[in-house]
Tab-separated table of C-alpha atoms in Angstrom:
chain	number	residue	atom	x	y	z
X	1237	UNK	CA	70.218	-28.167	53.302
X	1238	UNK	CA	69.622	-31.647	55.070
X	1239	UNK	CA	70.143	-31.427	58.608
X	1240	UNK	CA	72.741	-33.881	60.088
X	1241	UNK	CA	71.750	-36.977	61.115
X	1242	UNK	CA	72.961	-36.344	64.948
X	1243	UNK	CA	70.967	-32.911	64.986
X	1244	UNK	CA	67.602	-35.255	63.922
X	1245	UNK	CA	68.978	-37.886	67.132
X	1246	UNK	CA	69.015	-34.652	69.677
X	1247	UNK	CA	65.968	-33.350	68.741
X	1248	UNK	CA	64.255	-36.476	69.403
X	1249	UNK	CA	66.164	-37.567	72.607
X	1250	UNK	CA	65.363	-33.921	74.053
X	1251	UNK	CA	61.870	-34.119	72.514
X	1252	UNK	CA	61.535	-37.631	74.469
X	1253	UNK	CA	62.263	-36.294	77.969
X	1254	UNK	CA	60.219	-33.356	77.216
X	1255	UNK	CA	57.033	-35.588	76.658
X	1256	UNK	CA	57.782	-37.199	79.805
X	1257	UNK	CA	58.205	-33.997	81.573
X	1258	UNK	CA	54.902	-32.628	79.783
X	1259	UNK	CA	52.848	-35.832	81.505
X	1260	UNK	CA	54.450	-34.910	84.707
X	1261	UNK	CA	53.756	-31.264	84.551
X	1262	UNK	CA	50.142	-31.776	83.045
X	1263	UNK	CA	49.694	-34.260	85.954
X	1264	UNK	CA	50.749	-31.759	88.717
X	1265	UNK	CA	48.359	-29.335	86.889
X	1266	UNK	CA	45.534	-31.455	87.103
X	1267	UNK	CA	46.087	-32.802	90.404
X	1268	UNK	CA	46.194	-28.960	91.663
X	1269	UNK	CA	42.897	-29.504	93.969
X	1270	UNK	CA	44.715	-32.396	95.941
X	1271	UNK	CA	48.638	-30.403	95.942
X	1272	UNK	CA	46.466	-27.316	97.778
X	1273	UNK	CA	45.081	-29.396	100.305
X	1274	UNK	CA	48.120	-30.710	101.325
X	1275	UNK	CA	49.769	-27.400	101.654
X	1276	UNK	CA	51.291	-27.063	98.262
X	1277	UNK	CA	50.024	-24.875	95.120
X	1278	UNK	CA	51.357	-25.684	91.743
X	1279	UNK	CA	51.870	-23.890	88.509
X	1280	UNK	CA	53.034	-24.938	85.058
X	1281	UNK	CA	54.113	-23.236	81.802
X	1282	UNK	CA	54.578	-24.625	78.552
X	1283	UNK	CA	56.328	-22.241	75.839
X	1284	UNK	CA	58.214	-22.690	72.420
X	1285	UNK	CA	60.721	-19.947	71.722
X	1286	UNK	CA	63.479	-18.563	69.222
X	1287	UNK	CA	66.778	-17.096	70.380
X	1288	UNK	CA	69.406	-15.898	67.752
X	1289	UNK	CA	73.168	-14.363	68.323
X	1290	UNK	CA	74.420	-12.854	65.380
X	1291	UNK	CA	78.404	-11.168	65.116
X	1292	UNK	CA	79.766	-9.626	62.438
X	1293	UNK	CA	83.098	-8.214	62.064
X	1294	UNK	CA	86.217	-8.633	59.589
X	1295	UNK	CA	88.728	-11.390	59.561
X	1296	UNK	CA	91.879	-11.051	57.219
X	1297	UNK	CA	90.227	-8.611	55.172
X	1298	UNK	CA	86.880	-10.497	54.524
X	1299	UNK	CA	83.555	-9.736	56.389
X	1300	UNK	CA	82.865	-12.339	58.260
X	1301	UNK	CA	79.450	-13.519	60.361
X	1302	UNK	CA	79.247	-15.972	62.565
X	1303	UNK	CA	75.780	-17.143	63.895
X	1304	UNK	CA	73.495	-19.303	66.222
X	1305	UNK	CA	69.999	-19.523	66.532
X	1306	UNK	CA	68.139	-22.170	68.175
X	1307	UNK	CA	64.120	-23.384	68.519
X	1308	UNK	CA	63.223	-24.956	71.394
X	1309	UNK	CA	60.201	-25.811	74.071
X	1310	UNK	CA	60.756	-24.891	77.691
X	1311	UNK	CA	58.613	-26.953	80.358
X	1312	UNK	CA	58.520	-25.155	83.910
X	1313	UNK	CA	56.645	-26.050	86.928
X	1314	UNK	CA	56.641	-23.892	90.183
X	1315	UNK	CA	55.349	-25.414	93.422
X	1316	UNK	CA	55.045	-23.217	96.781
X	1317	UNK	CA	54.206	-23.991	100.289
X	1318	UNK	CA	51.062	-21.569	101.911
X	1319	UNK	CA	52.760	-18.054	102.119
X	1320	UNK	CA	52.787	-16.813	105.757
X	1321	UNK	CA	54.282	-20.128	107.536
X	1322	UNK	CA	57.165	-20.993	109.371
X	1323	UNK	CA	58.333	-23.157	107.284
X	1324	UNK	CA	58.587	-21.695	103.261
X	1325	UNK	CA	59.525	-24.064	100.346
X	1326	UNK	CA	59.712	-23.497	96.415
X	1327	UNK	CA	61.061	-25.835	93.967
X	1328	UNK	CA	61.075	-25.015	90.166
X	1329	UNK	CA	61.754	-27.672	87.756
X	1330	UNK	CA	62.603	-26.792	83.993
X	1331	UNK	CA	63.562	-28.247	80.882
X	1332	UNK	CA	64.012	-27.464	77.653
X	1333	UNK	CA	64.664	-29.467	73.975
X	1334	UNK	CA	65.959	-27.228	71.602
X	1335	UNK	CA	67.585	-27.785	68.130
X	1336	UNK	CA	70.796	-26.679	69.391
X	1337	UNK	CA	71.476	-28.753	72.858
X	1338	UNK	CA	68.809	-29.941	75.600
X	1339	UNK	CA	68.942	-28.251	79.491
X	1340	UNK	CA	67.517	-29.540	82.293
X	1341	UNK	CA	67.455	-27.376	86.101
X	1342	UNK	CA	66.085	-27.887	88.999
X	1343	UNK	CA	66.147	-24.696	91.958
X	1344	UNK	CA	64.589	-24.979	95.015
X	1345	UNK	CA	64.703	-23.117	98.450
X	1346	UNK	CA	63.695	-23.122	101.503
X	1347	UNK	CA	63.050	-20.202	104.231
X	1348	UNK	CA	62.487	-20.382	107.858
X	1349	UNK	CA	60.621	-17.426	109.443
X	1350	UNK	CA	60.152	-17.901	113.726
X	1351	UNK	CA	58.083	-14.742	113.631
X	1352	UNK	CA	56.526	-14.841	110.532
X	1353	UNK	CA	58.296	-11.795	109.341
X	1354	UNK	CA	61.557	-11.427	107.959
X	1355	UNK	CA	63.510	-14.912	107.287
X	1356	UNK	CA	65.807	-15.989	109.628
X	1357	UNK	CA	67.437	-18.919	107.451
X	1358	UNK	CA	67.359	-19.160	103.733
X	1359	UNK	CA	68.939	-22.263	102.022
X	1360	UNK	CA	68.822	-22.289	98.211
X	1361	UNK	CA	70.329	-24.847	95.697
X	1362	UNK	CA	70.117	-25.601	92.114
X	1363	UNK	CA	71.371	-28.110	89.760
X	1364	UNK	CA	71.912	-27.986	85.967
X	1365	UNK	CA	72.843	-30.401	83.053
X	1366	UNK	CA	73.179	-29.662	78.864
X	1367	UNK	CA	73.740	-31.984	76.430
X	1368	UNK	CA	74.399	-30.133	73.043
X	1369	UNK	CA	73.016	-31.994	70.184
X	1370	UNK	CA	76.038	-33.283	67.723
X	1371	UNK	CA	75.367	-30.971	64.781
X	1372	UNK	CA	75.443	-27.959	67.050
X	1373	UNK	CA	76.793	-24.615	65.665
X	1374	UNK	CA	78.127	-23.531	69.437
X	1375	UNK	CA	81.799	-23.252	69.027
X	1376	UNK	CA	82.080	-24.144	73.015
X	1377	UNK	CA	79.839	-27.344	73.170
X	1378	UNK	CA	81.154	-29.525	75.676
X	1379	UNK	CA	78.361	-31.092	77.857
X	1380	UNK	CA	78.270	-30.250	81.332
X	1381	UNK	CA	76.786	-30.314	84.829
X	1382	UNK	CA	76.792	-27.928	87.521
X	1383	UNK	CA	75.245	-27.196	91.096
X	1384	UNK	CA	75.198	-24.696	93.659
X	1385	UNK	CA	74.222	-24.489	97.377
X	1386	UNK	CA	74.187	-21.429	98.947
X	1387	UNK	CA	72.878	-20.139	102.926
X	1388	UNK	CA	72.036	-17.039	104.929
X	1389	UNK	CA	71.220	-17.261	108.739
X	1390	UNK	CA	70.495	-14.078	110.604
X	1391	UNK	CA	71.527	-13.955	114.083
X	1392	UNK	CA	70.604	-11.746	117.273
X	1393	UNK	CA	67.434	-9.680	115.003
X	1394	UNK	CA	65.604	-6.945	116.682
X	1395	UNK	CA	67.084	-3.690	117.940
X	1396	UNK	CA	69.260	-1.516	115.382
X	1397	UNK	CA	72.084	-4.150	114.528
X	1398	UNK	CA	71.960	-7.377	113.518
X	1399	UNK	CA	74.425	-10.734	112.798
X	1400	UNK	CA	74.540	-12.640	109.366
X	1401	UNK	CA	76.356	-15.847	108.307
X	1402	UNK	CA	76.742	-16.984	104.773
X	1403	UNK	CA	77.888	-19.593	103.045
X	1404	UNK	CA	78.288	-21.317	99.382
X	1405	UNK	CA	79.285	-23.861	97.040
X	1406	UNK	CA	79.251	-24.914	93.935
X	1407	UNK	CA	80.967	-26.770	91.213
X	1408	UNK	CA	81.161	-27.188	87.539
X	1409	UNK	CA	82.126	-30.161	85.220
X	1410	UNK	CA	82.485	-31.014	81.339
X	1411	UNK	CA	82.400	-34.087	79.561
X	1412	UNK	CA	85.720	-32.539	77.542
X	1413	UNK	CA	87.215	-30.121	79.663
X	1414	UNK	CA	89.402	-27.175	77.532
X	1415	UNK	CA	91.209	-24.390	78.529
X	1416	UNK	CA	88.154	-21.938	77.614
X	1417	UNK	CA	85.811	-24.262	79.318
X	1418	UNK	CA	87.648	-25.609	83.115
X	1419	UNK	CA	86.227	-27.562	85.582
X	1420	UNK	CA	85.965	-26.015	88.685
X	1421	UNK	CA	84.579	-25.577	92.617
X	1422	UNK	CA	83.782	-22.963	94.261
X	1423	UNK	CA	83.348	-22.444	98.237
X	1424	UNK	CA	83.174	-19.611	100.362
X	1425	UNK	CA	81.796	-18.202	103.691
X	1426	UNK	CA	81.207	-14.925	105.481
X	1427	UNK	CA	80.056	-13.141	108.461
X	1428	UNK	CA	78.691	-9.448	108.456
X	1429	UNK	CA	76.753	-6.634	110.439
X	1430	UNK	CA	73.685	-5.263	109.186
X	1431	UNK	CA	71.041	-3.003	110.090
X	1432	UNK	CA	67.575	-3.742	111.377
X	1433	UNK	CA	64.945	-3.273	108.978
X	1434	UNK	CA	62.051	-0.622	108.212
X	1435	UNK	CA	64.556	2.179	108.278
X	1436	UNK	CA	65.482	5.076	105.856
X	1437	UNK	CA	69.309	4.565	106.481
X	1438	UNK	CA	70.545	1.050	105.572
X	1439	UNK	CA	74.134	-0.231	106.324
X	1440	UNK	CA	76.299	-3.891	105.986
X	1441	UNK	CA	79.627	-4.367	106.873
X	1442	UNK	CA	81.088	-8.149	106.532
X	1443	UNK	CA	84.317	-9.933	105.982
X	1444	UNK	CA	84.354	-12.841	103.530
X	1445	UNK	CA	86.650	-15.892	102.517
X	1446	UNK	CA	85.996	-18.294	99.623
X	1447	UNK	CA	88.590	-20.817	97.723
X	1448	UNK	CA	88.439	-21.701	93.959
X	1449	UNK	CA	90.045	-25.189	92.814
X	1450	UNK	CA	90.590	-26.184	89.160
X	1451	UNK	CA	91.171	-30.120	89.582
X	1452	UNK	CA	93.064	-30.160	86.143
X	1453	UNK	CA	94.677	-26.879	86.367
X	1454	UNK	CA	95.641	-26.809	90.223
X	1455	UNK	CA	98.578	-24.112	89.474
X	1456	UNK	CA	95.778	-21.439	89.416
X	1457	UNK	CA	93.750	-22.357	92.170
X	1458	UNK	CA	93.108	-19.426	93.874
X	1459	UNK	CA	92.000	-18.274	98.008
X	1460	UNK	CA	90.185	-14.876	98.248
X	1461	UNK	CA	90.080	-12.484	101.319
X	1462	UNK	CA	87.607	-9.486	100.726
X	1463	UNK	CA	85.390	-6.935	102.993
X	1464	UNK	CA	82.007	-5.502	101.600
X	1465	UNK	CA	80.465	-2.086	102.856
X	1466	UNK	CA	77.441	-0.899	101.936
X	1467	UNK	CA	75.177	2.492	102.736
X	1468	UNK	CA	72.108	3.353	101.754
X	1469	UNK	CA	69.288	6.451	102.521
X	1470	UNK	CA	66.014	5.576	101.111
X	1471	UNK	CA	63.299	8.270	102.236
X	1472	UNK	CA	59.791	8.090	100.951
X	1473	UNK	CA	60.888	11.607	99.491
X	1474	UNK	CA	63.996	13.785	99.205
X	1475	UNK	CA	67.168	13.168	98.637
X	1476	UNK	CA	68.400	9.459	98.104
X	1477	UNK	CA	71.782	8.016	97.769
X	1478	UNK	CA	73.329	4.558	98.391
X	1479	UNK	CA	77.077	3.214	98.596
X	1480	UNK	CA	78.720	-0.307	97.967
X	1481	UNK	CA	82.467	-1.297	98.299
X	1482	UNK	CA	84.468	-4.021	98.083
X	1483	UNK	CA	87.964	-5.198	98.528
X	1484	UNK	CA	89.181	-8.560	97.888
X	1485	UNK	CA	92.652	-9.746	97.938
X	1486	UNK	CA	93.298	-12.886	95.513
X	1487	UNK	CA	96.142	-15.546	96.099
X	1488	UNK	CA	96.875	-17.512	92.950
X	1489	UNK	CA	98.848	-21.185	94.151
X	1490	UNK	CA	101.408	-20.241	91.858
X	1491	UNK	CA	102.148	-17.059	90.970
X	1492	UNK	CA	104.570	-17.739	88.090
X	1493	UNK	CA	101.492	-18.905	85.776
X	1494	UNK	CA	99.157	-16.488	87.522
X	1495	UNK	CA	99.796	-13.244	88.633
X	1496	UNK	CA	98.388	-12.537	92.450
X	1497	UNK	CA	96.355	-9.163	92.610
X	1498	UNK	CA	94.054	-6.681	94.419
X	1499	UNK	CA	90.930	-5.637	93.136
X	1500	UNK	CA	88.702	-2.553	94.534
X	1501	UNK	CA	84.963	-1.772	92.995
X	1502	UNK	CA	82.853	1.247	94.536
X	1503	UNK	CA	79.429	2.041	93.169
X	1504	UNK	CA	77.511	4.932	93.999
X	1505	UNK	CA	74.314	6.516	93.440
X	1506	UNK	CA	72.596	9.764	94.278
X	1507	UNK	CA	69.203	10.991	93.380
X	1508	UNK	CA	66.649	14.033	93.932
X	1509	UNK	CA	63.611	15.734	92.927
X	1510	UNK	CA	63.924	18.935	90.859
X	1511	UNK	CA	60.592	20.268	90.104
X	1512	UNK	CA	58.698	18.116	87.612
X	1513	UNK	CA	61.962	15.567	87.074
X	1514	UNK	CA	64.344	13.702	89.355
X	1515	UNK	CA	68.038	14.580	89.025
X	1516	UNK	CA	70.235	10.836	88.988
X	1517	UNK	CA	74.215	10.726	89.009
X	1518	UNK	CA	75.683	7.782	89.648
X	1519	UNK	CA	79.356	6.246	89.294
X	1520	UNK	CA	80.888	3.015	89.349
X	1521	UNK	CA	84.981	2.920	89.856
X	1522	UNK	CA	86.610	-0.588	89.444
X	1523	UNK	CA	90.561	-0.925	90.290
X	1524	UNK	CA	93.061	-4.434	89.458
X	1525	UNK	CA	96.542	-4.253	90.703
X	1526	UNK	CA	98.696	-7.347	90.291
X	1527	UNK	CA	101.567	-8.144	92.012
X	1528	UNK	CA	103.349	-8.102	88.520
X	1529	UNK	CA	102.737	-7.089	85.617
X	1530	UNK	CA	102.816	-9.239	82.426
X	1531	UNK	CA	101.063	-10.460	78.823
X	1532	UNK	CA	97.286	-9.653	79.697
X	1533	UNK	CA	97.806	-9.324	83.580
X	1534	UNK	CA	98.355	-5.559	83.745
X	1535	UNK	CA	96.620	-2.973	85.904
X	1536	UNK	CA	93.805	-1.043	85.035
X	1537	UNK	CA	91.405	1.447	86.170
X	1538	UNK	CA	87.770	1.934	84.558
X	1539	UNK	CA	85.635	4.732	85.677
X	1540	UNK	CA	82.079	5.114	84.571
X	1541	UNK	CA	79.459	7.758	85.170
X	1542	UNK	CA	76.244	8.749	84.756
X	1543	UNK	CA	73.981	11.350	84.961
X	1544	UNK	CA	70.176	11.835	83.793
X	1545	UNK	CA	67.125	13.334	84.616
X	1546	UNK	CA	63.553	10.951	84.794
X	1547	UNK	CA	60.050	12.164	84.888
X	1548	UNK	CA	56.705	10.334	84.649
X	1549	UNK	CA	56.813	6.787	85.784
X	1550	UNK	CA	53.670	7.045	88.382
X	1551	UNK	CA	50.691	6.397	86.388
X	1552	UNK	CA	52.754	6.272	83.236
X	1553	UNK	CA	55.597	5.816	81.079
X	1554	UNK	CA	59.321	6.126	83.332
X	1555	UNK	CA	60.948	8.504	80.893
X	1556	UNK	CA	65.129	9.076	81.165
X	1557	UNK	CA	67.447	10.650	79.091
X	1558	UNK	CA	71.261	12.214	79.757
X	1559	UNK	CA	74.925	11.592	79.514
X	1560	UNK	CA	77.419	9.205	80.025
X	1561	UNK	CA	81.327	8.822	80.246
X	1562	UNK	CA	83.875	6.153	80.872
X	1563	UNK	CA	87.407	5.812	81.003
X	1564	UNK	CA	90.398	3.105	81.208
X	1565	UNK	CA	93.768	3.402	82.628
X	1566	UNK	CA	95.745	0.682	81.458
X	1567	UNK	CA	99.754	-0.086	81.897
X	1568	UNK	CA	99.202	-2.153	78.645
X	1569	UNK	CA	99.907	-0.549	75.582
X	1570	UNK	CA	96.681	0.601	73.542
X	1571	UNK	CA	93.815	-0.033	76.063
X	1572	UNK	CA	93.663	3.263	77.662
X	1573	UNK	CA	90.060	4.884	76.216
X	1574	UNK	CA	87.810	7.941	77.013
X	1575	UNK	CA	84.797	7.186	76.072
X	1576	UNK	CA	81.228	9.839	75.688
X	1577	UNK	CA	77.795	9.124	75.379
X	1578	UNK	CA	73.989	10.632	75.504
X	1579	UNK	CA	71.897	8.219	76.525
X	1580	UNK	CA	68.015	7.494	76.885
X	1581	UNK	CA	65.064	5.173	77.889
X	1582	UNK	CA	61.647	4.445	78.902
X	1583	UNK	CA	59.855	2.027	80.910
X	1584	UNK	CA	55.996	0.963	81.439
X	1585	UNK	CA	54.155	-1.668	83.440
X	1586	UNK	CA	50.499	-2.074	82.605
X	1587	UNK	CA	48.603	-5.220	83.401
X	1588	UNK	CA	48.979	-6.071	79.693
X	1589	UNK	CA	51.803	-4.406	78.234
X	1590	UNK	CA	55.547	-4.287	80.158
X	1591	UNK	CA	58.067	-2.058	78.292
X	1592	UNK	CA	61.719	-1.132	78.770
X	1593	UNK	CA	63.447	0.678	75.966
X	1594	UNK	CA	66.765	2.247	75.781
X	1595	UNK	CA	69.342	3.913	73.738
X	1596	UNK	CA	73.115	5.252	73.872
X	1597	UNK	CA	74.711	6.217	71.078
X	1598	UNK	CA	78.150	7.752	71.931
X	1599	UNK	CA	82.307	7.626	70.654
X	1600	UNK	CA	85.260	5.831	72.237
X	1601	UNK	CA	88.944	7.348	71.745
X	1602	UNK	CA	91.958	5.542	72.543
X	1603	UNK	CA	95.393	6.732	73.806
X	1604	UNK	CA	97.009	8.169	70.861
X	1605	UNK	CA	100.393	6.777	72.281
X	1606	UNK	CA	99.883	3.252	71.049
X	1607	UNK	CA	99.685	5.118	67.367
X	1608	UNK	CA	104.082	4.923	68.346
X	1609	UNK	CA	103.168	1.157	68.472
X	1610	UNK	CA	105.707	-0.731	65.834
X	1611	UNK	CA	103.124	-3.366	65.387
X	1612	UNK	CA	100.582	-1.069	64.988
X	1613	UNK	CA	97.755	0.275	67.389
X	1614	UNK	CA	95.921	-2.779	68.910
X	1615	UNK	CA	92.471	-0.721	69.266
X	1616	UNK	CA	90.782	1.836	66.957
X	1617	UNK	CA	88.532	4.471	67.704
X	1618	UNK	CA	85.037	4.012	66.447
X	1619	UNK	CA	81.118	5.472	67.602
X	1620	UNK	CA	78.555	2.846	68.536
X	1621	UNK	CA	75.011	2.491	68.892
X	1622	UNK	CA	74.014	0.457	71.283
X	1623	UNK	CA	70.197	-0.707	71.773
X	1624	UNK	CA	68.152	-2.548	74.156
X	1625	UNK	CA	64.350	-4.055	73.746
X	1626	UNK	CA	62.705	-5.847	76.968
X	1627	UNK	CA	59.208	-6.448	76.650
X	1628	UNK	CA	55.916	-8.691	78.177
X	1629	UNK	CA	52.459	-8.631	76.780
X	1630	UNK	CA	49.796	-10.418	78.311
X	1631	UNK	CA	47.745	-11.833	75.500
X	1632	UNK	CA	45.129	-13.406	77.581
X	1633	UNK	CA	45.025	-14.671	81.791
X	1634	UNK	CA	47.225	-17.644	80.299
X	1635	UNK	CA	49.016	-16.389	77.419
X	1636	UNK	CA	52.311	-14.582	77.189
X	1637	UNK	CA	54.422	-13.494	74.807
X	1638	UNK	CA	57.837	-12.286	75.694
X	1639	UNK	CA	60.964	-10.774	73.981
X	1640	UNK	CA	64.632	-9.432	73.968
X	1641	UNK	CA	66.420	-7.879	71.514
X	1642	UNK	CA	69.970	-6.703	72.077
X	1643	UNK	CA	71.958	-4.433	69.362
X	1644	UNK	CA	75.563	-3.008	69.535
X	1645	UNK	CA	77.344	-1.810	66.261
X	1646	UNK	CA	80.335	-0.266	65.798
X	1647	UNK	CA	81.745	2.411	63.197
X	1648	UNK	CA	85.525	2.054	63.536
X	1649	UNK	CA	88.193	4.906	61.932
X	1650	UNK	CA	89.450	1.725	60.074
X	1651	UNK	CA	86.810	0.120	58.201
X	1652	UNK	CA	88.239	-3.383	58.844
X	1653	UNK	CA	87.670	-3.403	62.108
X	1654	UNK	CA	84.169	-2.449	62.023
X	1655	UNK	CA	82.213	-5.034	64.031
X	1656	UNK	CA	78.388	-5.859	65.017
X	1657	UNK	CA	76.741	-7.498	68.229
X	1658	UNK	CA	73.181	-8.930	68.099
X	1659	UNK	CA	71.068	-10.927	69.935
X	1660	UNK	CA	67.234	-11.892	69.764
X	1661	UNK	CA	64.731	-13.987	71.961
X	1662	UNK	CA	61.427	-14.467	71.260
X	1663	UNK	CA	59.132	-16.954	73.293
X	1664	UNK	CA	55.460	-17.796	73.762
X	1665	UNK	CA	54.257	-18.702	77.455
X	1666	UNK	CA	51.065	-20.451	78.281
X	1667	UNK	CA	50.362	-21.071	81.535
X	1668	UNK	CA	48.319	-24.503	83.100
């Protein structure tokens, strides 16, 4: 097959910047000796890479797959300021030409430390653009720009308390805005109590406020009150647990095309040693309540758990294995699920090889109830297998190869509605 003629004009408008980039990047390389004298050490990585999604699952009868895979070459540069100073910066520049769309990003932050220790400002922002090339097989392919600024100043440190501000923005915008893909801004600011630092037992409690604006949907603009908690005991030994919590109250403008609601999430875990292993149970409970109830606004409850044993993981492989369980209460018909699993994993880090590995294979039931459905039930039970592949290996003090691999099928009661997730990244590093 002959590629379209627009895919051949992105390729070579992404693969023009990226030359230009490359002389930039080559030239900060080179001109490392002079950057370090001035106070500034720069790095640079050049790498070509592969990513593929892949979904299959049956549409009026017929299997059906949809996919998108993409080559491209990623230019990043990293330049930092001597650590140890008062004043910190980083800025990270990054593009990428790919046979699928062209990205370009640019982070930076800087961090003000009066002691030298722990920061007492951090302001970090970052800027993004894609252009997706015209053949592209993305379904949502609208180009677009966004940008973020966020800030954290720490008042009145020392002692066992102290004051934090924060603050952020950002905004979003396509070049053909659809209801799947809004334009938006973001803005919101908050002011907490934390705890001093270098102690087993670590707390934050702040109140926050933030506004979301859709400039061509302003009926759901939405305000946000919420109030995060947090508890943690970290000992170099013993018994560990932490706590988070939050509560957040969102206002739509109007209520008639968007529904007003609560929403409560609490996460929890606990751990300790017993004997050779180290017992882990943790839970995460997430609650929606909306002021009414109606088409796909209705309230839920989701419950997960989790609890496993893990040995090794000193000088050696981090092994885990053990169950899992979630739940849904929903008010809409034919949501509602119990769901079981047994789940496992292992981890290394070597100063060639990085590893993470895990498994869960496990069976999701739904209500029964919506079986009295007259349409039919909306949801099937099926089992799944779901499988995750993270790994880094050091091929020489310059080379890198890295890769992801993501797997989730599912074995429904009715065949039809069998379905398959995958995804796969594979990309080659080498470092100036």
């Amino acid at each position: 097959m002959t590629p379209a003629r627009g895919q051949f004009a992105g390729i070579a408008h992404g693969a023009g910047i990226c030359g230009a980039v490359a002389l930039l990047v080559l030239s900060c390389g080179a001109a490392a000796g002079s950057t370090e004298s001035a106070g500034w050490r720069w790095t640079a990585t050049a790498s070509p890479g592969y990513d593929t999604f892949v979904q299959r699952y049956s549409l009026a009868l017929d299997d059906t797959v949809e996919s998108v895979s993409e080559f491209d070459l990623a230019l990043v540069a990293e330049g930092r300021t001597p650590a140890g100073g008062r004043h910190g910066w980083t800025v990270r520049p990054h593009l990428s030409a790919g046979s699928e769309r062209t990205r370009g990003q640019l982070d930076w932050e800087y961090v003000l430390r009066p002691d030298a220790l722990a920061p007492a400002l951090r302001v970090a922002g970052s800027a993004q653009a894609v252009r997706y090339n015209d053949a592209t097989a993305y379904n949502l392919s609208s180009d677009h720009a966004e940008g973020a600024l966020s800030a954290r100043w720490q008042l009145g440190r020392g002692g066992a308390a102290a004051w934090e501000a924060r603050a952020s923005a950002s905004t979003l915008r396509y070049a053909d805005p659809s209801e799947l893909e809004p334009q938006r801004s973001d803005w919101s600011a908050g002011f907490a109590a934390v705890s001093a630092a270098g102690c087993d037992d670590r707390w934050r409690a702040g109140l926050r406020y933030g506004q979301r604006t859709y400039p061509d949907t302003t009926e759901i603009d939405r305000a946000a009150l919420g109030l995060d908690l947090a508890w943690s005991h970290d000992p170099f030994d013993g018994l560990a647990w932490r706590v988070d919590g939050r509560s957040e109250r969102r206002r739509v403008r109007v209520s008639a095309v968007r529904p007003s609601a609560w929403s409560h999430v609490l996460d929890g875990e606990a751990s300790a040693p017993a004997g050779a292993v180290r017992a882990v149970v943790a839970a995460s409970l997430e609650c929606w309540r909306y002021d009414d109830e109606w088409g796909a606004y209705a309230d839920q409850t989701r419950l997960e758990s989790r609890a496993t044993v893990r040995t090794g993981g000193v000088f050696g492989p981090l092994w885990e294995l053990g169950v899992v369980r979630e739940s849904l209460e929903s008010h809409s018909a034919g949501e509602s699920y119990a769901q079981w699993g047994a789940c496992g994993g292992v981890e290394t880090y070597g100063e060639t090889l990085t590893l993470m590995l895990t498994l869960e294979v496990g069976r999701r039931d739904y209500d029964e109830a919506a079986a009295d459905d007259l349409l039919g039930a909306l949801y099937t039970d099926f089992t799944y297998v779901e499988v995750g592949l993270n790994l880094s290996w050091t091929l020489s003090d310059r080379l890198r190869l890295d890769g992801m691999v993501q797997y989730l099928p599912e074995s429904h009661a009715a065949d039809e509605d069998d379905q398959s997730l995958g995804f796969g990244s594979l990309r080659l590093g080498y470092r100036f």
